[in-house]
Short mmCIF file of C-alpha atoms in Angstrom, two decimals:
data_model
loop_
_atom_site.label_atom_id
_atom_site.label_comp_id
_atom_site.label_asym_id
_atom_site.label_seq_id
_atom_site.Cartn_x
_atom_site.Cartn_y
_atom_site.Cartn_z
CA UNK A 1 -4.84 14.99 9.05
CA UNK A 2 -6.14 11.22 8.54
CA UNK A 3 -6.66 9.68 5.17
CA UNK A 4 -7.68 5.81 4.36
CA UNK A 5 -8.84 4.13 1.51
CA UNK A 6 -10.49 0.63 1.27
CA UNK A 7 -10.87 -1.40 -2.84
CA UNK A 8 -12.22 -4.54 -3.64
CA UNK A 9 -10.10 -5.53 -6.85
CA UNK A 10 -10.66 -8.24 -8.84
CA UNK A 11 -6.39 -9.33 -8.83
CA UNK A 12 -4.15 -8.11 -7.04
CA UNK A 13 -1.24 -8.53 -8.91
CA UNK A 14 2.57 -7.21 -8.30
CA UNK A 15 5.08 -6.95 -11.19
CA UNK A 16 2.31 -8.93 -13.51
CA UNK A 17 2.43 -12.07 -11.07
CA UNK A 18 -1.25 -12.50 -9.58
CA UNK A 19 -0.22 -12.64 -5.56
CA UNK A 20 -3.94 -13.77 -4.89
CA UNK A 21 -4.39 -16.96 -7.10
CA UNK A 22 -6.15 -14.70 -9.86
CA UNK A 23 -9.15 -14.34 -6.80
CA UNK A 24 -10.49 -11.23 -5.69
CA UNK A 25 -8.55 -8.84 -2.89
CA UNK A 26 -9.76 -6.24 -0.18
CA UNK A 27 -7.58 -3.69 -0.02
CA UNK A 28 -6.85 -0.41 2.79
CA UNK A 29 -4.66 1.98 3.77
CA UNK A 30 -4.59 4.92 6.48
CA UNK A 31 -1.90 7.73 6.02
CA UNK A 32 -1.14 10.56 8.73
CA UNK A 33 -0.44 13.88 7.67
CA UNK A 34 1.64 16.41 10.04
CA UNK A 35 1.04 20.62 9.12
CA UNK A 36 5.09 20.28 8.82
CA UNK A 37 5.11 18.03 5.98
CA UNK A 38 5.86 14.48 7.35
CA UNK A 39 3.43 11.87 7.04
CA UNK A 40 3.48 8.04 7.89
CA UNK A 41 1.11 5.22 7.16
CA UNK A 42 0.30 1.82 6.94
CA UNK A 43 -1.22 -0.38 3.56
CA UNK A 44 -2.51 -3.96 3.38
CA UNK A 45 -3.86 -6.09 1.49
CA UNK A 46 -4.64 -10.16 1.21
CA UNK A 47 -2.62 -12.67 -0.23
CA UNK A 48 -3.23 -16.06 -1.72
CA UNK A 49 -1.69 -17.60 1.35
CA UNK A 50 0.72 -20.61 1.23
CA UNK A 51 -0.40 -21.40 -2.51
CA UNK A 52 2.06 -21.49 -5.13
CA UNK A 53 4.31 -19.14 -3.23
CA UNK A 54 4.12 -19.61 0.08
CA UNK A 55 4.43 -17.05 3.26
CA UNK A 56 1.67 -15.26 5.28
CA UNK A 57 -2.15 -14.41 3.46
CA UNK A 58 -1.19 -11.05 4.47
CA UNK A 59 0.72 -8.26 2.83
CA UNK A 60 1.26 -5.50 5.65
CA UNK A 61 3.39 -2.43 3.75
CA UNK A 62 4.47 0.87 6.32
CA UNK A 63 5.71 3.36 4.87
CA UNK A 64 6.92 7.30 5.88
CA UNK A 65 8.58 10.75 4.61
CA UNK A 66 8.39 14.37 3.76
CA UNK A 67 6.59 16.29 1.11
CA UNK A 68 7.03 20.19 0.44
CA UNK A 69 5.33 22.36 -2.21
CA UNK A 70 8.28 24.18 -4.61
CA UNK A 71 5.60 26.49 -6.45
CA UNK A 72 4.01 24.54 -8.95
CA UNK A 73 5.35 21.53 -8.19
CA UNK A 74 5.60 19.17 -5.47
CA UNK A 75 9.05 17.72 -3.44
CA UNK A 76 8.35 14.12 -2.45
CA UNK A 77 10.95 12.23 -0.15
CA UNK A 78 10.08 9.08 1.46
#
């Protein structure tokens, strides 16, 4: 299966340090499913550019693993 999101926040901020200048971020992500458990996907959002800390306006995050169901509970590994 094929999940996204998209958010318009007001700050995006990491660790309590605004990364977008205390401005306003768009925000998305897509995420694959597989029926066997593994999934993989992609999130990205904005960045305040080369402003105070320099580097790419663009935060691009992948990311992957597994994820089982132990009865009432769910086994997470990514």
């Amino acid at each position: 299966s094929v999940t996204g999101s998209v958010a318009l926040v007001s700050d995006y901020r990491f660790r309590g340090v605004s990364q977008t200048d205390e401005e306003m971020a768009i925000q998305g992500g897509l995420t694959v499913t597989h029926e066997s458990g593994f999934y993989v996907g992609t999130w990205g959002s904005n960045l305040a550019g080369w402003g105070t800390f320099g580097g790419s306006s663009m935060e691009l995050d992948l990311y992957g693993g597994y994820a089982m169901d132990l009865g009432g509970a769910t086994l997470d590994v990514g």
